[in-house]
Amino acid sequence: MPTIVILGGAYVGVRVAHSLLKTTAKTVKDLKIILVSKNSHFYWNMASVRLVIPGQLKEEQYAVPIAKGFEQYPAESFQLIVGSAEGLDTDAKTVSVKVGDAEQSISYDHLVLATGSRYVDSNVPWKANGTYEELAATIKNVQERIAEAKEIVVAGAGATGIELAGEIAFEYGKEKKVTLLSGDSQIFGGDSVASSAANELKKLGVVIKTSARVANTTTLADSGKTEIALENGEKLTADLFLSAMGVVPNSEYIPAKLLNAKKFVEVDETYRVTGAADVWAAGDVVAKPKATFVNGDLQATGLAKNIDLVLKGKTPAAISLMPFDVAAASVGRNRGVGRMGVVKLFSFMVYQMKGKTLGIQKMPGYHNGSSF
Ligand SMILES: Cc1cc2nc3c(=O)[nH]c(=O)nc-3n(C[C@H](O)[C@H](O)[C@H](O)COP(=O)(O)OP(=O)(O)OC[C@H]3O[C@@H](n4cnc5c(N)ncnc54)[C@H](O)[C@@H]3O)c2cc1C
Ligand SMILES: *[C@@H]1O[C@H](CO)[C@@H](O)[C@H](O)[C@H]1NC(C)=O
Ligand SMILES: *[C@@H]1O[C@H](CO)[C@@H](O)[C@H](O)[C@H]1NC(C)=O
Ligand SMILES: *[C@@H]1O[C@H](CO)[C@@H](O)[C@H](O)[C@H]1NC(C)=O
């Protein structure tokens, strides 16, 4: 009875688990899927920039218990372990998982690494990096602080920082001053739609400061405000500082020989991990060619098919991704900027594709696998 262990219960892990249970389990006898996730809930993090605005989204629209999505399968074919992967031995083919204070060893025939990445600041909910209780507490805290603050500084002008600044400015208009800090001379990493994004943000009243790299922040004892020191020596103060800077892979438990210099997992074109038999990886923990939901989704689909092929003694296939690069950001609740390859998208197209709902209408079908 082959056991497939999947680490990480977000988009990639959940999709691979459903795909294997829906197709492979029908032809491979006694297939067992074990999904290990720190977070007991399936979290639609792409809506995190909007759900931190008080009153915008209800919890059930962005977070639902993972277990519920798998109730439809025979109990012996699926197990959810809410715990954290802490170690991997690719020779013994075991993973050590911490559940509460207890550590347990789990054997696998095939292993899928889907533990994604996190933001370096632990006070923001752009990704889940802990238990659901911890995530829910972070969300509540950010909501309360946004409601109270008059001056908000968002640091990091990638898609997340742009979307966050846009959501806050759209909701509160002139009631709050929103400043977006970009470490580089242009926002959006200097993308060809960077100046459009800057114009959209300015229309909402967001103040943009470029070449403004944060050196450190301190909480001022008397006022409770945050002082933000920039690398150029300048200082700013704000009621609330929200970081959208710095993304690192959740790969601490993975042997160094399987990682590249930036600690992301190395895979071949079939998304099999280089240098380890029967280990696969996809999504943000690989971040190739780019860490996006769209890429992770295609990789998860292809990877599940490849495990199916290998279990049947066949050769895995190269996974093809989008033929062009896509970049898009919503700016407030009714506009956006983006491009497909070199073709610029109109604001209303990005709004329709993304900004209108931030994808939450897809969550139920993703969570219970009915969309696949
Ligand atoms: C605000 C925002 C908006 C975005 N919008 C878009 C968009 O519109 N389009 C798009 O294509 N992409 C978008 N993205 C990118 C997208 O969110 C990521 O590409 C996607 O989340 C990657 O999914 P994943 O399954 O690889 O892992 P992640 O979402 O990173 O999740 C990893 C999971 O693994 C768990 N985990 C971590 N370590 C361990 C461990 N040791 N043991 C067990 N579990 C562990 C974590 O708790 C988490 O649940 C957006 C990102 C952000 C932040
Ligand atoms: C994320 O989780 C890991 C493991 O639990 C922890 O060591 C780390 O400090 C967390 N990081 C953040 C930014 O919260
Ligand atoms: C913060 O950064 C500024 C600018 O680089 C520096 O002058 C200051 O000493 C730093 N403060 C702390 C507490 O590290
Ligand atoms: C999955 O969720 C969708 C949308 O809520 C629902 O229509 C469908 O019946 C569910 N399927 C299963 C198998 O639970």
PDB file of N, CA and C in Angstrom, residues 28-82:
ATOM      1  N   VAL A  28      -4.841   2.626  -8.043  1.00  0.00           N
ATOM      2  CA  VAL A  28      -3.745   2.084  -7.238  1.00  0.00           C
ATOM      3  C   VAL A  28      -4.340   1.602  -5.918  1.00  0.00           C
ATOM      4  N   LYS A  29      -4.210   0.311  -5.665  1.00  0.00           N
ATOM      5  CA  LYS A  29      -4.869  -0.301  -4.516  1.00  0.00           C
ATOM      6  C   LYS A  29      -4.297   0.219  -3.189  1.00  0.00           C
ATOM      7  N   ASP A  30      -5.181   0.512  -2.254  1.00  0.00           N
ATOM      8  CA  ASP A  30      -4.800   0.902  -0.895  1.00  0.00           C
ATOM      9  C   ASP A  30      -3.882   2.123  -0.825  1.00  0.00           C
ATOM     10  N   LEU A  31      -4.076   3.049  -1.744  1.00  0.00           N
ATOM     11  CA  LEU A  31      -3.286   4.280  -1.702  1.00  0.00           C
ATOM     12  C   LEU A  31      -3.653   5.074  -0.445  1.00  0.00           C
ATOM     13  N   LYS A  32      -2.652   5.568   0.242  1.00  0.00           N
ATOM     14  CA  LYS A  32      -2.934   6.385   1.438  1.00  0.00           C
ATOM     15  C   LYS A  32      -2.259   7.747   1.323  1.00  0.00           C
ATOM     16  N   ILE A  33      -3.019   8.787   1.578  1.00  0.00           N
ATOM     17  CA  ILE A  33      -2.489  10.150   1.520  1.00  0.00           C
ATOM     18  C   ILE A  33      -2.434  10.708   2.938  1.00  0.00           C
ATOM     19  N   ILE A  34      -1.272  11.193   3.327  1.00  0.00           N
ATOM     20  CA  ILE A  34      -1.141  11.869   4.627  1.00  0.00           C
ATOM     21  C   ILE A  34      -0.757  13.318   4.352  1.00  0.00           C
ATOM     22  N   LEU A  35      -1.630  14.228   4.761  1.00  0.00           N
ATOM     23  CA  LEU A  35      -1.371  15.655   4.558  1.00  0.00           C
ATOM     24  C   LEU A  35      -0.960  16.261   5.896  1.00  0.00           C
ATOM     25  N   VAL A  36       0.222  16.872   5.912  1.00  0.00           N
ATOM     26  CA  VAL A  36       0.739  17.486   7.137  1.00  0.00           C
ATOM     27  C   VAL A  36       0.686  18.995   6.972  1.00  0.00           C
ATOM     28  N   SER A  37       0.009  19.675   7.874  1.00  0.00           N
ATOM     29  CA  SER A  37      -0.096  21.124   7.768  1.00  0.00           C
ATOM     30  C   SER A  37      -0.033  21.778   9.139  1.00  0.00           C
ATOM     31  N   LYS A  38       0.769  22.805   9.236  1.00  0.00           N
ATOM     32  CA  LYS A  38       0.837  23.571  10.490  1.00  0.00           C
ATOM     33  C   LYS A  38      -0.502  24.225  10.784  1.00  0.00           C
ATOM     34  N   ASN A  39      -1.142  24.658   9.696  1.00  0.00           N
ATOM     35  CA  ASN A  39      -2.394  25.392   9.791  1.00  0.00           C
ATOM     36  C   ASN A  39      -3.548  24.403   9.598  1.00  0.00           C
ATOM     37  N   SER A  40      -4.460  24.332  10.543  1.00  0.00           N
ATOM     38  CA  SER A  40      -5.584  23.390  10.409  1.00  0.00           C
ATOM     39  C   SER A  40      -6.578  23.849   9.351  1.00  0.00           C
ATOM     40  N   HIS A  41      -6.442  25.096   8.890  1.00  0.00           N
ATOM     41  CA  HIS A  41      -7.396  25.674   7.945  1.00  0.00           C
ATOM     42  C   HIS A  41      -6.785  25.901   6.565  1.00  0.00           C
ATOM     43  N   PHE A  42      -7.635  25.817   5.564  1.00  0.00           N
ATOM     44  CA  PHE A  42      -7.245  26.199   4.208  1.00  0.00           C
ATOM     45  C   PHE A  42      -7.462  27.707   4.132  1.00  0.00           C
ATOM     46  N   TYR A  43      -6.394  28.438   3.850  1.00  0.00           N
ATOM     47  CA  TYR A  43      -6.407  29.900   3.970  1.00  0.00           C
ATOM     48  C   TYR A  43      -6.250  30.528   2.592  1.00  0.00           C
ATOM     49  N   TRP A  44      -7.214  31.347   2.209  1.00  0.00           N
ATOM     50  CA  TRP A  44      -7.134  32.038   0.914  1.00  0.00           C
ATOM     51  C   TRP A  44      -6.318  33.319   1.136  1.00  0.00           C
ATOM     52  N   ASN A  45      -4.984  33.153   1.195  1.00  0.00           N
ATOM     53  CA  ASN A  45      -4.123  34.287   1.557  1.00  0.00           C
ATOM     54  C   ASN A  45      -4.147  35.410   0.521  1.00  0.00           C
ATOM     55  N   MET A  46      -4.587  35.091  -0.711  1.00  0.00           N
ATOM     56  CA  MET A  46      -4.590  36.142  -1.745  1.00  0.00           C
ATOM     57  C   MET A  46      -5.590  37.250  -1.422  1.00  0.00           C
ATOM     58  N   ALA A  47      -6.490  36.975  -0.478  1.00  0.00           N
ATOM     59  CA  ALA A  47      -7.436  38.016  -0.045  1.00  0.00           C
ATOM     60  C   ALA A  47      -6.970  38.703   1.238  1.00  0.00           C
ATOM     61  N   SER A  48      -5.744  38.389   1.686  1.00  0.00           N
ATOM     62  CA  SER A  48      -5.300  38.912   2.991  1.00  0.00           C
ATOM     63  C   SER A  48      -5.244  40.433   3.027  1.00  0.00           C
ATOM     64  N   VAL A  49      -4.929  41.057   1.884  1.00  0.00           N
ATOM     65  CA  VAL A  49      -4.841  42.525   1.859  1.00  0.00           C
ATOM     66  C   VAL A  49      -6.218  43.179   2.038  1.00  0.00           C
ATOM     67  N   ARG A  50      -7.278  42.452   1.750  1.00  0.00           N
ATOM     68  CA  ARG A  50      -8.629  43.002   1.924  1.00  0.00           C
ATOM     69  C   ARG A  50      -9.240  42.562   3.250  1.00  0.00           C
ATOM     70  N   LEU A  51      -8.954  41.341   3.677  1.00  0.00           N
ATOM     71  CA  LEU A  51      -9.586  40.851   4.905  1.00  0.00           C
ATOM     72  C   LEU A  51      -9.051  41.546   6.152  1.00  0.00           C
ATOM     73  N   VAL A  52      -7.923  42.270   6.027  1.00  0.00           N
ATOM     74  CA  VAL A  52      -7.445  43.043   7.188  1.00  0.00           C
ATOM     75  C   VAL A  52      -8.202  44.356   7.351  1.00  0.00           C
ATOM     76  N   ILE A  53      -9.006  44.725   6.353  1.00  0.00           N
ATOM     77  CA  ILE A  53      -9.855  45.915   6.483  1.00  0.00           C
ATOM     78  C   ILE A  53     -11.100  45.470   7.257  1.00  0.00           C
ATOM     79  N   PRO A  54     -11.320  46.062   8.450  1.00  0.00           N
ATOM     80  CA  PRO A  54     -12.445  45.588   9.267  1.00  0.00           C
ATOM     81  C   PRO A  54     -13.763  45.587   8.489  1.00  0.00           C
ATOM     82  N   GLY A  55     -14.503  44.490   8.605  1.00  0.00           N
ATOM     83  CA  GLY A  55     -15.839  44.415   8.023  1.00  0.00           C
ATOM     84  C   GLY A  55     -15.893  44.010   6.554  1.00  0.00           C
ATOM     85  N   GLN A  56     -14.760  43.856   5.907  1.00  0.00           N
ATOM     86  CA  GLN A  56     -14.791  43.539   4.471  1.00  0.00           C
ATOM     87  C   GLN A  56     -15.154  42.087   4.165  1.00  0.00           C
ATOM     88  N   LEU A  57     -14.535  41.144   4.840  1.00  0.00           N
ATOM     89  CA  LEU A  57     -14.784  39.734   4.535  1.00  0.00           C
ATOM     90  C   LEU A  57     -15.083  38.962   5.811  1.00  0.00           C
ATOM     91  N   LYS A  58     -15.926  37.965   5.672  1.00  0.00           N
ATOM     92  CA  LYS A  58     -16.230  37.101   6.815  1.00  0.00           C
ATOM     93  C   LYS A  58     -15.210  35.969   6.836  1.00  0.00           C
ATOM     94  N   GLU A  59     -14.931  35.488   8.035  1.00  0.00           N
ATOM     95  CA  GLU A  59     -13.913  34.453   8.192  1.00  0.00           C
ATOM     96  C   GLU A  59     -14.150  33.263   7.257  1.00  0.00           C
ATOM     97  N   GLU A  60     -15.414  32.822   7.145  1.00  0.00           N
ATOM     98  CA  GLU A  60     -15.657  31.618   6.330  1.00  0.00           C
ATOM     99  C   GLU A  60     -15.415  31.849   4.842  1.00  0.00           C
ATOM    100  N   GLN A  61     -15.244  33.118   4.454  1.00  0.00           N
ATOM    101  CA  GLN A  61     -14.924  33.402   3.044  1.00  0.00           C
ATOM    102  C   GLN A  61     -13.439  33.227   2.742  1.00  0.00           C
ATOM    103  N   TYR A  62     -12.599  33.202   3.783  1.00  0.00           N
ATOM    104  CA  TYR A  62     -11.160  33.078   3.508  1.00  0.00           C
ATOM    105  C   TYR A  62     -10.452  31.960   4.277  1.00  0.00           C
ATOM    106  N   ALA A  63     -11.130  31.323   5.234  1.00  0.00           N
ATOM    107  CA  ALA A  63     -10.480  30.240   5.978  1.00  0.00           C
ATOM    108  C   ALA A  63     -11.497  29.180   6.369  1.00  0.00           C
ATOM    109  N   VAL A  64     -11.234  27.944   5.985  1.00  0.00           N
ATOM    110  CA  VAL A  64     -12.141  26.840   6.307  1.00  0.00           C
ATOM    111  C   VAL A  64     -11.315  25.624   6.743  1.00  0.00           C
ATOM    112  N   PRO A  65     -11.833  24.817   7.665  1.00  0.00           N
ATOM    113  CA  PRO A  65     -11.054  23.662   8.129  1.00  0.00           C
ATOM    114  C   PRO A  65     -10.693  22.722   6.978  1.00  0.00           C
ATOM    115  N   ILE A  66      -9.424  22.376   6.863  1.00  0.00           N
ATOM    116  CA  ILE A  66      -8.965  21.488   5.790  1.00  0.00           C
ATOM    117  C   ILE A  66      -9.712  20.155   5.855  1.00  0.00           C
ATOM    118  N   ALA A  67      -9.870  19.619   7.064  1.00  0.00           N
ATOM    119  CA  ALA A  67     -10.467  18.291   7.236  1.00  0.00           C
ATOM    120  C   ALA A  67     -11.825  18.179   6.548  1.00  0.00           C
ATOM    121  N   LYS A  68     -12.622  19.233   6.613  1.00  0.00           N
ATOM    122  CA  LYS A  68     -13.966  19.196   6.028  1.00  0.00           C
ATOM    123  C   LYS A  68     -13.944  18.923   4.532  1.00  0.00           C
ATOM    124  N   GLY A  69     -12.939  19.437   3.856  1.00  0.00           N
ATOM    125  CA  GLY A  69     -12.844  19.257   2.406  1.00  0.00           C
ATOM    126  C   GLY A  69     -12.517  17.823   2.003  1.00  0.00           C
ATOM    127  N   PHE A  70     -12.125  17.002   2.971  1.00  0.00           N
ATOM    128  CA  PHE A  70     -11.702  15.632   2.654  1.00  0.00           C
ATOM    129  C   PHE A  70     -12.625  14.576   3.266  1.00  0.00           C
ATOM    130  N   GLU A  71     -13.735  15.020   3.853  1.00  0.00           N
ATOM    131  CA  GLU A  71     -14.667  14.073   4.490  1.00  0.00           C
ATOM    132  C   GLU A  71     -15.282  13.094   3.501  1.00  0.00           C
ATOM    133  N   GLN A  72     -15.339  13.501   2.223  1.00  0.00           N
ATOM    134  CA  GLN A  72     -15.963  12.681   1.176  1.00  0.00           C
ATOM    135  C   GLN A  72     -15.193  11.390   0.850  1.00  0.00           C
ATOM    136  N   TYR A  73     -13.898  11.319   1.250  1.00  0.00           N
ATOM    137  CA  TYR A  73     -13.092  10.155   0.868  1.00  0.00           C
ATOM    138  C   TYR A  73     -13.136   9.088   1.957  1.00  0.00           C
ATOM    139  N   PRO A  74     -12.898   7.812   1.593  1.00  0.00           N
ATOM    140  CA  PRO A  74     -12.869   6.753   2.609  1.00  0.00           C
ATOM    141  C   PRO A  74     -11.835   7.086   3.690  1.00  0.00           C
ATOM    142  N   ALA A  75     -12.219   6.900   4.949  1.00  0.00           N
ATOM    143  CA  ALA A  75     -11.366   7.327   6.069  1.00  0.00           C
ATOM    144  C   ALA A  75      -9.966   6.728   5.993  1.00  0.00           C
ATOM    145  N   GLU A  76      -9.855   5.494   5.461  1.00  0.00           N
ATOM    146  CA  GLU A  76      -8.542   4.845   5.455  1.00  0.00           C
ATOM    147  C   GLU A  76      -7.613   5.393   4.366  1.00  0.00           C
ATOM    148  N   SER A  77      -8.172   6.192   3.457  1.00  0.00           N
ATOM    149  CA  SER A  77      -7.317   6.688   2.371  1.00  0.00           C
ATOM    150  C   SER A  77      -6.736   8.075   2.630  1.00  0.00           C
ATOM    151  N   PHE A  78      -7.224   8.758   3.662  1.00  0.00           N
ATOM    152  CA  PHE A  78      -6.732  10.120   3.902  1.00  0.00           C
ATOM    153  C   PHE A  78      -6.569  10.399   5.384  1.00  0.00           C
ATOM    154  N   GLN A  79      -5.438  11.027   5.717  1.00  0.00           N
ATOM    155  CA  GLN A  79      -5.214  11.443   7.103  1.00  0.00           C
ATOM    156  C   GLN A  79      -4.639  12.854   7.110  1.00  0.00           C
ATOM    157  N   LEU A  80      -5.208  13.716   7.928  1.00  0.00           N
ATOM    158  CA  LEU A  80      -4.660  15.061   8.112  1.00  0.00           C
ATOM    159  C   LEU A  80      -3.920  15.092   9.445  1.00  0.00           C
ATOM    160  N   ILE A  81      -2.681  15.530   9.399  1.00  0.00           N
ATOM    161  CA  ILE A  81      -1.942  15.719  10.651  1.00  0.00           C
ATOM    162  C   ILE A  81      -1.666  17.204  10.799  1.00  0.00           C
ATOM    163  N   VAL A  82      -2.233  17.819  11.825  1.00  0.00           N
ATOM    164  CA  VAL A  82      -1.964  19.239  12.062  1.00  0.00           C
ATOM    165  C   VAL A  82      -0.692  19.301  12.897  1.00  0.00           C
TER     166      VAL A  82
END
